[in-house]
Amino acid sequence: MPSKRSPPSRRAGSAPTTLDPYFDKRHAGTNEPFGGEGGDGPTLEGAFVVHLHDATRLHYDLRVQMRGALASFAVPRGFPLDPDDKRFAVNTEDHPLEYLDFEDVIPEGNYGAGAMIVWDRGWVRYLEGPAEEEHAAGKIDMFLSGYKLRGRWALVRLKGPRATSGNEWILIKKRDGAEAPGRDIGAELPRSVLSGLTVQERARAAEVGASLVARAAAEAGARRGASPGRRAFVRDVSGAPLPADAVFDLALGGARVLVAKDGDDVSVLYDDGSDAGVEVADMYPEIVRAVRAMAPPSLALDGELVAFDDAGRPSLARLGKRLTRLRGGDAHGAVHASGLQLVCHDLLAVGDVDLGGCELVARRALLGELVPETPGVVRAAALLSVTEPEARELVRSLDLPGLVAKGRRSPYDPARAGWVRLDEGPPKSRATLDHGGGPARPAVRAVQVTNPHKVFWPEDGLTKGDLIAYYTRIAPAILPYLRDRPVILVRYPDGIHGKSFFQWNVPPAAPAWLRTITFRDHEDGREKRGFLVDDGAALAFVANLACIPIHILACRTGSFAEADFFTVDFDVKQGRFGDAITLARVLGEWLESVGLRGYPKTSGQTGLHVLVPLGPGYGFDTARGLADLLGRLLVSRYPDIATMERAVGRRGERVYVDTGPSGSGRSIVAPFSVRASAGARVSTPLEWSEVSEALDPSRFDVRTVPERYEASGDPMRGLLSARPDVPRAIAELEKLAARLA
């Protein structure tokens, strides 16, 4: 399985796109997004991001939404706050919209290698007409609403002798009452609004995370071996005596949540008043992305989801408006325009260290290290060491709902915490938000199809839209084979004649609702991050990434060392298809004679696959051993037409019997997967009666297979539920081998 990626590039003769220069500059191995354009039409408002990029030299990149992508400007000296301080900027190549979430270290050897953080992001409004027209005219007047930047700026194209390439611009702070001459906002606020890391810390994030875990483990009351999984909320009560050593948390009136990270998986549990809570991670992708970006490999936080109004006050109405925007189908605007924050009140675990038994002040000190004081998606609440009257006066001045008094040494334990709520004025009910029902979840899971008319199969006149339509229609058939399995995607952003790349790992900008899994390869010991395609939305998402074939592993989540089926692949690149038919039929007969069942399918290209179920509980050694034994028996019985010789030059015109896909970390193209070859063929499950000289794999393509499935069902449906007697089958296979010897 190739481990490096080749970037997409525009095929000769295909229509140019605004992202072609971006694709052309990216080389194999980059971890940057390869998304397409997000639509066209005039842009009056949209998202923006400012990256701080430590590449050849440290610089800022302003990226603003227009033309269905992100117009990008390199700004070496960062953002001016003084209208008289004009900063030079260079208009570089457009970036895909997925770059709004990108924060990572671009590997050495790639364009732009080095650490990159999301220094700021938010919403941009264009003040003098559509962005595309402003850009063409050479002046972009915009209002930025970010976590750090708020106000008017202008980009003006240079003219005259200083404009040697036409890409030279000037970034100017407009006079809007928010100018601040002498203030260096970059030096003052150097951290990421996602991870809380500086760009230097991003480059050594694993070390930063490990250091925090080590400090946490040294705290009194800390316990190693913790899991960041679900916990019970510690709830405050009204009217109880205050702790003698009380400190105070401001009650912001937001939505109370417990947030847990375990590798790439992030859960957001909303306190709806029940014991269990409600999982709402898919409704808050910006929170998921920020917590994913944090340095520790796992953690657990207690906090509030808060949206602040223009005056900086918590606004439950604005939080509700965000959900309304989601229900209206505008997930992009809801996420980037709301300025939502997770305000953290407690750190419950970090790494494998459970902090529930530690003193509150120790937990909060560690929280302050994890989330340093900086504007951003995640921030730490201030713990007030003041008297009760002083705390109440502050609440009144800020017009907040109240306070929570906590003992300095209190544990995070529902039975022993002893937290007391102090309402200012009449008692106020907790913030409640309707996360269930209605179209909110479908709205946030909606996949915006990009470039549907782009031709992927030029000889057949089939487009990217045809690919997505096929996977949408065939979802009931293919999803059972994808569900709860890591999948390996092969992306063809420019169609079957363009460059392609395997995508083992999950892009940093993957949507929050897309399930991911981190696992260690059983063979090479490397840790990998994979996709889990469990539903139609996830399938549409990967299809929209221009993933033509989808490969699966023979293991499931929670049992990566076990194979629930093995595969024998009859590769006929140099052999005859008729010989592959002969070998497959003999294999099917042998399997039946020993108590196993083989399920044939076309490879989607020129060969055949036979998948053999084992059921749960059997390791890859068993799967590979059975596949190898059967392969050797076939070669021994039919040496003139079958070979297991790995060297292509030594195979001659024989069928290559490949048992490699049965190994750990090795994949096989999924049943009903499309292949990136002429004709848009599909790897199609077959009845054994169809495995004959009359079989023509070219009949099965994206146009014919949906109708075949809807009329006849899935001949392979028993693969996933079979529970054969494997020990008996092994014994019978040994007898068969002895008879054939």
XYZ file of C-alpha atoms in Angstrom:
741
model
C 0.000 0.000 0.000
C 1.626 3.294 -1.034
C 2.170 5.613 1.904
C 2.868 8.841 0.029
C 0.354 11.036 -1.688
C 0.667 12.560 -5.111
C -1.124 15.883 -5.487
C -3.859 16.369 -8.019
C -3.072 18.314 -11.123
C -5.258 19.463 -13.955
C -5.400 17.014 -16.834
C -4.605 18.473 -20.224
C -7.775 19.661 -21.883
C -9.875 19.883 -18.721
C -11.378 23.180 -17.634
C -9.055 25.290 -15.457
C -10.086 26.067 -11.901
C -9.005 28.712 -9.438
C -7.285 25.994 -7.363
C -5.016 24.659 -10.129
C -1.968 26.680 -8.939
C -2.525 25.328 -5.405
C -2.587 21.734 -6.665
C 0.441 22.252 -8.898
C 2.597 23.417 -5.981
C 1.755 20.501 -3.656
C 3.930 17.412 -3.747
C 3.691 13.846 -2.488
C 3.516 13.563 1.266
C 1.809 16.856 2.080
C -0.925 16.740 4.724
C -2.705 19.825 3.410
C -6.339 19.652 2.267
C -7.108 18.771 -1.354
C -10.718 19.899 -1.417
C -12.469 21.402 -4.404
C -14.138 24.720 -4.879
C -17.217 25.428 -2.835
C -19.461 27.029 -5.413
C -19.504 30.210 -7.443
C -21.487 33.403 -7.595
C -20.943 36.795 -5.943
C -19.572 36.701 -2.388
C -20.892 39.411 -0.069
C -19.777 37.698 3.126
C -17.999 34.521 4.136
C -15.377 32.980 6.377
C -11.797 34.071 6.886
C -8.724 32.615 8.548
C -5.324 34.033 9.439
C -2.508 31.507 9.609
C 0.842 32.080 11.278
C 3.262 30.008 9.230
C 6.840 29.182 10.209
C 8.126 28.179 6.771
C 11.223 29.698 5.120
C 10.516 32.685 7.318
C 7.781 33.412 9.844
C 4.821 35.195 8.254
C 1.046 35.582 8.391
C -1.379 34.404 5.685
C -4.770 36.103 5.423
C -7.306 33.947 3.578
C -10.762 35.319 2.773
C -13.646 33.510 1.129
C -14.398 34.366 -2.491
C -14.767 32.482 -5.801
C -15.790 29.371 -3.857
C -12.297 29.183 -2.360
C -9.998 31.222 -0.111
C -8.144 34.109 -1.715
C -4.782 34.183 0.082
C -2.445 37.026 0.941
C 0.951 36.554 2.582
C 1.507 39.381 5.077
C 5.082 39.218 6.406
C 4.631 41.734 9.234
C 1.102 40.792 10.274
C -1.940 42.966 10.885
C -1.589 46.715 11.432
C -3.770 48.467 13.996
C -2.493 51.914 12.993
C -4.017 53.428 9.811
C -0.661 55.041 9.048
C 1.199 51.710 9.239
C 0.680 50.135 5.825
C 1.771 46.508 5.553
C 3.023 44.846 2.366
C 1.035 41.762 1.218
C 1.406 39.307 -1.658
C -1.630 37.734 -3.313
C -0.656 34.039 -3.532
C -2.549 31.030 -4.885
C -6.147 30.399 -3.809
C -6.628 27.698 -1.159
C -9.566 25.281 -0.732
C -12.215 26.134 1.857
C -11.047 23.179 3.970
C -8.007 25.299 4.814
C -10.185 27.233 7.272
C -9.568 24.386 9.746
C -6.000 23.473 8.816
C -3.451 23.546 11.617
C -0.533 21.158 11.485
C 3.123 20.749 10.581
C 3.669 20.435 6.831
C 6.344 17.730 6.441
C 9.844 18.506 5.211
C 10.301 18.202 1.469
C 6.908 19.732 0.708
C 6.001 23.209 -0.444
C 5.651 25.435 2.619
C 7.177 22.874 4.992
C 6.929 23.941 8.610
C 4.489 24.522 11.444
C 1.269 26.446 10.851
C -1.311 27.586 13.400
C -4.739 29.178 13.049
C -3.847 32.559 14.514
C -7.395 33.885 14.024
C -10.564 33.077 12.146
C -14.130 34.268 11.867
C -16.463 36.042 9.440
C -15.776 38.680 6.784
C -18.242 41.147 5.254
C -17.337 42.937 2.041
C -18.371 46.571 2.232
C -18.230 47.814 -1.350
C -19.807 44.998 -3.333
C -19.082 41.364 -4.076
C -15.571 40.236 -3.169
C -14.855 39.062 -6.697
C -15.550 42.539 -8.097
C -13.529 44.243 -5.364
C -10.578 41.933 -6.016
C -10.708 42.558 -9.770
C -10.865 46.319 -9.151
C -7.809 46.164 -6.890
C -9.420 47.281 -3.620
C -11.045 45.017 -1.038
C -12.813 46.876 1.772
C -13.794 44.401 4.487
C -15.017 44.084 8.052
C -13.454 41.186 9.982
C -15.183 39.648 13.000
C -12.734 37.195 14.548
C -11.561 36.072 17.958
C -8.697 38.602 17.817
C -9.372 40.874 14.855
C -12.484 43.025 14.823
C -12.914 46.027 12.581
C -12.286 47.368 9.094
C -9.249 46.700 6.931
C -8.584 47.235 3.255
C -6.376 45.473 0.745
C -5.214 47.730 -2.088
C -3.303 46.504 -5.134
C -0.048 48.348 -5.768
C 0.482 50.158 -9.049
C 3.503 51.650 -10.699
C 7.145 50.550 -10.513
C 6.701 48.695 -7.204
C 4.131 46.383 -8.808
C 6.376 43.984 -10.721
C 4.071 40.955 -10.829
C 0.608 42.396 -10.273
C 0.307 40.406 -7.012
C 1.661 43.142 -4.722
C -0.910 44.621 -2.345
C -0.983 46.803 0.770
C -2.962 45.925 3.930
C -4.350 49.027 5.637
C -6.231 49.506 8.922
C -9.275 51.699 8.283
C -10.311 54.377 10.748
C -13.291 52.830 12.563
C -12.748 53.746 16.208
C -10.898 50.471 16.885
C -7.473 51.558 15.654
C -4.647 51.220 18.208
C -1.359 52.829 17.135
C 1.653 51.331 18.870
C -0.031 48.030 19.673
C 1.562 44.869 18.230
C -1.324 42.390 18.302
C 0.801 39.571 16.873
C 3.364 39.770 19.685
C 0.652 40.346 22.277
C -1.495 37.381 21.174
C 0.813 34.792 19.566
C -1.241 31.655 20.196
C -3.578 29.600 18.027
C -7.295 30.203 18.445
C -7.790 26.423 17.996
C -5.086 24.609 19.960
C -3.819 27.391 22.218
C -0.280 26.584 21.021
C 2.315 28.980 19.665
C 3.659 28.157 16.220
C 6.884 26.970 17.868
C 4.920 24.679 20.209
C 2.915 23.329 17.255
C 6.152 21.916 15.860
C 6.710 19.928 19.074
C 3.125 19.381 20.146
C 3.701 15.793 21.260
C 6.433 16.978 23.618
C 4.206 19.777 24.966
C 1.381 17.316 25.601
C 3.649 14.759 27.276
C 5.069 17.442 29.562
C 1.589 18.444 30.760
C 0.659 14.793 31.358
C 3.815 14.317 33.431
C 3.035 17.371 35.566
C -0.526 16.167 36.044
C 0.672 12.737 37.183
C 2.763 14.383 39.912
C -0.259 16.067 41.536
C -1.537 14.702 44.831
C -4.661 12.640 44.230
C -3.880 11.977 40.531
C -4.474 8.429 39.285
C -2.785 6.848 36.261
C -4.594 4.558 33.856
C -7.557 6.846 33.269
C -9.844 6.871 30.268
C -11.316 10.128 28.929
C -14.688 8.413 28.533
C -18.061 9.521 29.864
C -18.332 10.884 33.397
C -21.099 12.086 35.648
C -21.708 15.823 35.850
C -20.900 17.479 39.164
C -23.903 19.739 39.723
C -24.163 22.681 42.087
C -27.032 23.149 44.533
C -28.735 26.276 45.840
C -29.181 27.244 49.496
C -26.420 25.074 50.973
C -23.709 26.549 53.234
C -20.685 27.880 51.393
C -17.402 25.962 51.672
C -15.093 27.513 54.266
C -12.345 27.910 51.649
C -14.664 29.057 48.860
C -13.470 30.402 45.553
C -15.902 31.494 42.869
C -16.721 30.690 39.253
C -18.852 33.058 37.217
C -22.028 31.419 35.873
C -22.165 32.590 32.258
C -25.565 31.150 31.410
C -24.224 28.968 28.603
C -24.896 25.337 27.729
C -23.131 23.043 30.210
C -21.051 20.293 28.556
C -18.455 17.649 29.297
C -15.940 17.402 26.454
C -13.650 14.387 26.066
C -10.873 13.745 23.563
C -9.423 10.318 22.822
C -7.060 10.583 19.877
C -9.126 12.065 17.052
C -12.452 11.148 18.637
C -14.080 14.028 20.506
C -17.365 13.788 22.370
C -19.446 16.745 23.565
C -21.982 15.687 26.190
C -24.700 18.274 26.828
C -26.237 18.486 30.313
C -29.961 18.321 29.593
C -30.747 17.584 33.250
C -30.801 13.818 32.813
C -28.229 11.453 34.281
C -26.927 10.431 30.855
C -26.795 13.775 29.045
C -27.040 14.142 25.251
C -24.187 13.658 22.770
C -24.050 16.767 20.552
C -20.543 16.725 19.036
C -21.897 16.832 15.493
C -23.636 20.124 16.288
C -20.415 21.866 17.363
C -17.708 21.082 14.785
C -15.609 24.109 15.742
C -15.342 22.798 19.310
C -14.403 19.344 18.058
C -11.753 20.740 15.715
C -10.212 22.897 18.447
C -10.074 20.092 21.012
C -8.607 17.731 18.402
C -5.810 20.254 17.820
C -4.785 20.412 21.491
C -1.441 18.881 22.387
C -2.402 16.047 24.819
C -3.513 12.806 23.149
C -6.546 12.622 25.404
C -8.296 14.845 27.935
C -11.617 15.601 29.601
C -13.031 19.083 30.273
C -16.049 20.541 32.074
C -17.316 23.801 30.655
C -20.002 25.921 29.044
C -20.721 26.628 25.401
C -21.087 30.395 25.203
C -21.751 32.832 22.370
C -20.917 36.440 23.172
C -22.751 39.473 21.808
C -21.093 42.508 20.228
C -20.549 44.020 23.681
C -18.734 40.879 24.870
C -21.557 39.644 27.092
C -22.764 36.024 27.097
C -25.863 35.687 24.916
C -28.088 32.639 25.094
C -30.119 34.178 22.283
C -27.068 34.191 20.013
C -26.352 30.579 20.923
C -29.932 29.692 20.001
C -29.641 31.689 16.764
C -26.645 29.555 15.841
C -28.775 26.396 16.139
C -31.523 28.073 14.117
C -28.999 28.817 11.389
C -28.002 25.153 11.419
C -31.631 24.120 11.045
C -31.882 26.448 8.085
C -29.123 24.508 6.343
C -26.352 27.100 6.752
C -23.836 25.037 8.723
C -20.914 26.989 7.226
C -22.268 30.333 8.397
C -23.372 28.989 11.778
C -19.913 27.636 12.528
C -17.806 30.550 11.304
C -19.987 33.548 12.130
C -21.156 32.761 15.671
C -17.862 33.166 17.554
C -18.831 30.229 19.781
C -16.498 29.468 22.683
C -16.041 26.586 25.080
C -15.374 28.261 28.415
C -13.720 25.618 30.597
C -14.275 25.437 34.347
C -12.403 22.221 35.079
C -9.842 19.740 33.760
C -10.880 16.209 34.710
C -8.244 14.148 32.936
C -5.210 14.615 30.711
C -3.436 11.778 28.965
C -3.945 8.700 31.107
C -4.106 10.750 34.327
C -7.441 11.058 36.149
C -7.506 14.354 38.062
C -10.882 13.898 39.748
C -9.258 13.251 43.117
C -6.978 16.294 42.950
C -7.736 19.621 44.585
C -9.733 22.101 42.512
C -6.947 24.699 42.519
C -4.462 22.116 41.223
C -6.822 21.127 38.417
C -7.384 24.754 37.487
C -3.649 25.456 37.427
C -3.191 22.598 34.952
C -6.167 23.889 32.955
C -4.421 27.256 32.722
C -1.379 25.532 31.219
C -3.515 23.617 28.728
C -5.546 26.693 27.754
C -3.347 29.762 28.270
C -5.112 33.094 28.507
C -5.778 33.987 24.881
C -8.829 34.636 22.710
C -9.968 31.508 20.945
C -12.469 28.717 20.527
C -11.486 27.220 23.900
C -10.648 29.365 26.897
C -10.240 28.855 30.622
C -12.637 30.604 32.979
C -11.137 32.820 35.673
C -11.344 31.395 39.207
C -12.052 34.270 41.594
C -10.246 34.276 44.945
C -12.310 37.100 46.439
C -14.912 37.542 49.142
C -18.549 36.678 48.495
C -19.662 40.370 48.477
C -16.899 41.241 46.015
C -17.895 38.324 43.760
C -21.571 39.354 43.878
C -20.691 42.924 42.983
C -18.763 41.709 39.944
C -21.744 39.594 38.837
C -24.059 42.593 39.120
C -21.693 44.804 37.146
C -21.498 42.244 34.345
C -25.220 41.388 34.454
C -24.493 37.661 34.769
C -26.861 35.014 36.158
C -24.846 34.283 39.282
C -21.901 32.470 40.853
C -20.825 28.984 41.818
C -18.923 28.700 45.091
C -16.420 25.841 45.224
C -14.019 24.633 47.855
C -10.387 25.193 46.921
C -9.604 21.584 47.772
C -12.840 20.047 46.428
C -12.554 16.937 44.209
C -14.476 16.409 40.994
C -16.902 13.959 42.517
C -20.708 14.312 42.422
C -20.973 12.981 45.993
C -18.219 15.082 47.565
C -17.724 18.284 45.546
C -20.137 20.457 47.584
C -20.536 23.202 44.971
C -23.101 25.898 45.800
C -24.931 28.094 43.317
C -25.469 31.742 44.240
C -28.072 33.464 42.054
C -27.994 37.204 41.708
C -31.628 38.305 41.922
C -34.463 35.813 41.360
C -33.158 32.264 40.770
C -32.646 31.628 37.077
C -33.119 28.313 35.345
C -30.219 26.741 33.517
C -29.749 27.408 29.828
C -31.562 24.821 27.785
C -31.192 24.247 24.068
C -33.115 21.901 21.834
C -30.477 19.690 20.220
C -32.872 16.928 19.264
C -35.543 16.655 16.628
C -35.969 18.830 13.610
C -33.502 19.085 10.764
C -30.592 20.468 12.801
C -28.426 17.373 12.638
C -29.116 16.706 8.963
C -28.235 20.338 8.308
C -24.830 20.134 9.974
C -24.169 16.790 8.264
C -25.170 18.122 4.868
C -22.402 17.672 2.294
C -21.949 20.541 -0.133
C -21.166 18.911 -3.469
C -18.327 20.718 -5.221
C -17.633 20.639 -8.959
C -20.337 18.059 -9.798
C -19.872 18.620 -13.543
C -16.155 17.899 -13.526
C -15.499 14.999 -15.908
C -13.946 11.995 -14.156
C -14.361 9.371 -16.915
C -13.878 11.312 -20.172
C -14.314 8.276 -22.440
C -17.675 7.551 -20.833
C -18.842 11.122 -20.247
C -19.239 10.460 -16.513
C -18.674 13.191 -13.936
C -17.929 13.627 -10.273
C -21.651 14.199 -9.801
C -22.316 10.758 -11.321
C -19.872 9.222 -8.824
C -21.614 10.883 -5.871
C -25.039 9.921 -7.226
C -23.907 6.290 -7.524
C -22.607 6.112 -3.952
C -25.746 7.821 -2.669
C -27.987 5.309 -4.430
C -25.893 2.239 -3.556
C -25.410 3.282 0.111
C -27.753 0.585 1.522
C -25.629 -2.073 -0.203
C -22.105 -0.810 0.475
C -22.463 0.623 3.996
C -22.674 -2.768 5.785
C -19.172 -3.524 4.458
C -17.780 -0.139 5.527
C -19.423 0.266 8.912
C -17.057 -0.002 11.911
C -14.041 -0.668 9.675
C -11.140 1.672 8.936
C -11.299 2.579 5.262
C -8.492 3.660 2.979
C -9.424 6.242 0.416
C -7.899 6.714 -3.026
C -8.555 10.214 -4.288
C -8.667 11.321 -7.926
C -9.369 15.068 -7.789
C -8.886 15.411 -11.543
C -10.538 12.169 -12.626
C -9.114 8.793 -13.602
C -6.402 10.227 -15.871
C -5.130 12.707 -13.297
C -2.756 12.047 -10.435
C -4.112 10.093 -7.483
C -3.099 9.552 -3.885
C -3.922 7.186 -1.070
C -5.259 8.910 1.996
C -4.557 6.712 4.977
C -4.874 9.473 7.515
C -7.788 11.735 8.339
C -7.305 15.334 7.139
C -7.072 17.815 10.031
C -10.084 19.635 8.579
C -12.375 16.585 8.547
C -15.883 17.546 9.757
C -16.663 16.994 13.411
C -19.419 14.488 12.716
C -17.152 12.216 10.672
C -16.118 9.346 12.926
C -12.425 8.533 13.000
C -10.328 5.842 14.601
C -6.706 5.694 15.721
C -5.138 2.259 15.592
C -1.751 0.585 15.477
C -0.892 -1.503 12.447
C -0.423 -5.112 13.549
C 2.433 -5.654 11.067
C 4.553 -2.495 11.049
C 3.639 -1.150 14.498
C 2.891 2.337 13.179
C -0.024 4.337 14.500
C -2.575 5.269 11.836
C -5.692 7.424 11.772
C -8.520 6.153 9.670
C -11.987 7.130 8.531
C -15.117 5.324 9.645
C -17.820 5.531 6.999
C -20.908 4.556 8.948
C -23.736 6.386 7.213
C -24.858 8.050 4.029
C -23.505 11.470 4.991
C -20.012 10.085 5.592
C -20.168 8.175 2.299
C -21.220 11.341 0.444
C -18.401 13.252 2.136
C -15.690 10.852 0.976
C -17.221 10.684 -2.514
C -17.119 14.486 -2.649
C -13.399 14.238 -1.845
C -13.114 12.513 -5.259
C -12.568 9.114 -3.668
C -13.341 6.662 -6.452
C -12.358 3.281 -4.986
C -12.873 2.641 -1.265
C -10.693 -0.002 0.365
C -11.514 -1.796 3.616
C -9.557 -3.784 6.172
C -10.614 -7.235 7.380
C -10.844 -5.990 10.976
C -13.338 -3.948 12.957
C -13.044 -1.239 15.579
C -12.225 -2.715 18.950
C -10.608 -5.836 17.439
C -7.813 -4.709 15.157
C -5.833 -7.900 15.731
C -8.730 -10.046 14.484
C -9.739 -10.746 10.884
C -13.382 -11.634 10.307
C -12.720 -12.694 6.697
C -9.839 -13.451 4.359
C -9.423 -12.820 0.636
C -7.948 -14.674 -2.311
C -7.351 -12.322 -5.253
C -7.092 -13.772 -8.763
C -5.046 -11.191 -10.680
C -5.197 -11.662 -14.455
C -3.041 -8.770 -15.656
C -0.844 -11.335 -17.449
C -3.128 -14.363 -17.401
C -6.437 -15.396 -18.956
C -9.730 -14.467 -17.343
C -11.026 -17.930 -18.187
C -8.233 -19.422 -16.069
C -9.235 -17.165 -13.174
C -12.796 -18.537 -13.530
C -11.457 -22.102 -13.317
C -9.346 -21.371 -10.228
C -12.139 -19.471 -8.452
C -14.662 -22.260 -9.025
C -12.228 -24.910 -7.735
C -11.550 -22.753 -4.676
C -15.296 -22.429 -4.072
C -15.726 -26.199 -4.220
C -12.826 -26.818 -1.846
C -14.170 -24.268 0.630
C -17.598 -25.890 0.611
C -16.035 -29.343 1.158
C -14.268 -28.216 4.355
C -17.246 -26.317 5.808
C -16.391 -22.785 4.689
C -18.223 -20.514 2.257
C -16.617 -18.380 -0.400
C -18.255 -15.223 -1.701
C -17.055 -14.187 -5.182
C -17.021 -10.704 -6.649
C -15.453 -9.006 -9.594
C -12.423 -6.906 -8.734
C -13.928 -4.071 -10.757
C -10.999 -4.257 -13.133
C -9.955 -7.534 -14.794
C -9.777 -10.053 -11.958
C -11.854 -11.878 -9.367
C -11.910 -11.847 -5.575
C -13.185 -14.580 -3.270
C -13.917 -13.472 0.296
C -14.206 -16.130 3.007
C -15.861 -15.302 6.369
C -14.307 -16.468 9.632
C -16.519 -14.763 12.183
C -15.118 -13.123 15.339
C -12.170 -14.311 17.397
C -9.559 -15.254 14.793
C -6.280 -13.403 14.326
C -4.643 -12.340 11.105
C -2.161 -15.213 11.424
C -5.063 -17.649 11.061
C -6.564 -15.706 8.155
C -3.273 -15.388 6.281
C -2.363 -19.018 7.011
C -5.626 -20.288 5.537
C -5.346 -18.031 2.479
C -1.724 -19.052 1.851
C -2.484 -22.762 2.212
C -5.363 -22.549 -0.259
C -3.223 -20.516 -2.649
C -0.403 -23.061 -2.540
C -2.864 -25.899 -3.126
C -4.222 -24.133 -6.220
C -0.733 -23.511 -7.595
C 0.284 -27.110 -6.887
C -2.825 -28.470 -8.608
C -2.743 -26.051 -11.557
C 0.900 -25.019 -12.069
C 0.358 -24.149 -15.732
C -2.253 -21.466 -15.053
C -1.610 -20.332 -11.433
C 1.353 -18.778 -9.637
C 2.103 -17.093 -6.320
C 5.342 -15.616 -7.671
C 5.553 -12.013 -6.491
C 8.093 -10.988 -9.147
C 5.991 -9.937 -12.131
C 8.627 -10.994 -14.653
C 8.536 -14.592 -13.425
C 4.773 -15.104 -13.656
C 4.563 -15.631 -17.381
C 0.970 -15.795 -18.619
C -0.350 -17.347 -15.438
C -2.972 -15.988 -13.038
C -1.381 -14.470 -9.946
C -3.021 -15.955 -6.841
C -2.568 -13.105 -4.356
C -3.226 -13.882 -0.684
C -1.584 -10.662 0.509
C -4.881 -8.812 1.114
C -5.468 -11.174 4.056
C -2.619 -9.596 6.045
C -2.983 -7.055 8.830
C -2.846 -3.524 7.491
C -3.601 -4.795 3.982
C -6.814 -3.807 2.307
C -9.218 -5.017 -0.355
C -11.527 -2.925 -2.491
C -14.959 -2.949 -0.870
C -17.921 -4.753 -2.446
C -19.863 -2.254 -4.590
C -16.863 0.101 -4.768
C -16.219 1.950 -8.017
C -12.838 1.549 -9.717
C -10.762 4.261 -11.354
C -10.640 2.694 -14.792
C -12.374 3.185 -18.107
C -16.029 2.232 -18.011
C -16.495 3.209 -14.331
C -16.662 -0.452 -13.400
C -17.820 -1.607 -9.980
C -16.450 -4.421 -7.815
C -19.661 -6.436 -7.875
C -20.747 -9.400 -5.680
C -21.710 -12.476 -7.712
C -23.689 -15.653 -7.375
C -21.488 -18.731 -7.901
C -23.686 -19.611 -10.862
C -22.470 -16.410 -12.550
C -18.801 -17.410 -12.204
C -18.529 -19.017 -15.634
C -16.946 -18.474 -19.023
C -19.919 -16.245 -19.873
C -19.036 -13.748 -17.118
C -18.230 -10.274 -18.469
C -17.005 -7.916 -15.683
C -17.405 -4.895 -17.960
C -21.196 -5.229 -17.630
C -21.041 -4.056 -14.027
C -20.612 -0.294 -13.786
C -22.059 2.739 -12.009
C -25.013 2.782 -14.415
C -26.018 -0.895 -14.156
C -25.125 -2.045 -10.635
C -27.742 0.016 -8.724
C -30.534 -1.475 -10.820
C -29.049 -4.969 -10.408
C -28.920 -4.539 -6.610
C -32.432 -3.102 -6.375
C -33.791 -5.990 -8.450
C -31.810 -8.924 -7.038
C -30.257 -7.879 -3.735
C -26.724 -8.621 -2.555
C -25.333 -12.150 -3.184
C -22.596 -11.457 -0.611
C -24.924 -10.483 2.235
C -24.049 -13.581 4.291
C -20.363 -12.620 4.557
C -20.780 -10.444 7.639
C -23.079 -12.732 9.642
C -21.479 -16.140 8.953
C -20.076 -18.026 11.954
C -18.311 -21.096 10.515
C -16.665 -23.822 12.577
C -13.122 -22.713 11.799
C -11.238 -25.391 13.825
C -13.195 -28.114 12.030
C -12.555 -26.413 8.680
C -8.813 -26.318 9.377
C -8.815 -30.029 10.188
C -10.763 -30.804 7.009
C -8.454 -28.597 4.963
C -5.439 -30.513 6.243
C -7.106 -33.746 5.089
C -7.802 -32.170 1.682
C -4.173 -31.083 1.364
C -3.050 -34.637 2.151
C -5.347 -36.069 -0.534
C -4.099 -33.580 -3.127
C -0.434 -34.121 -2.294
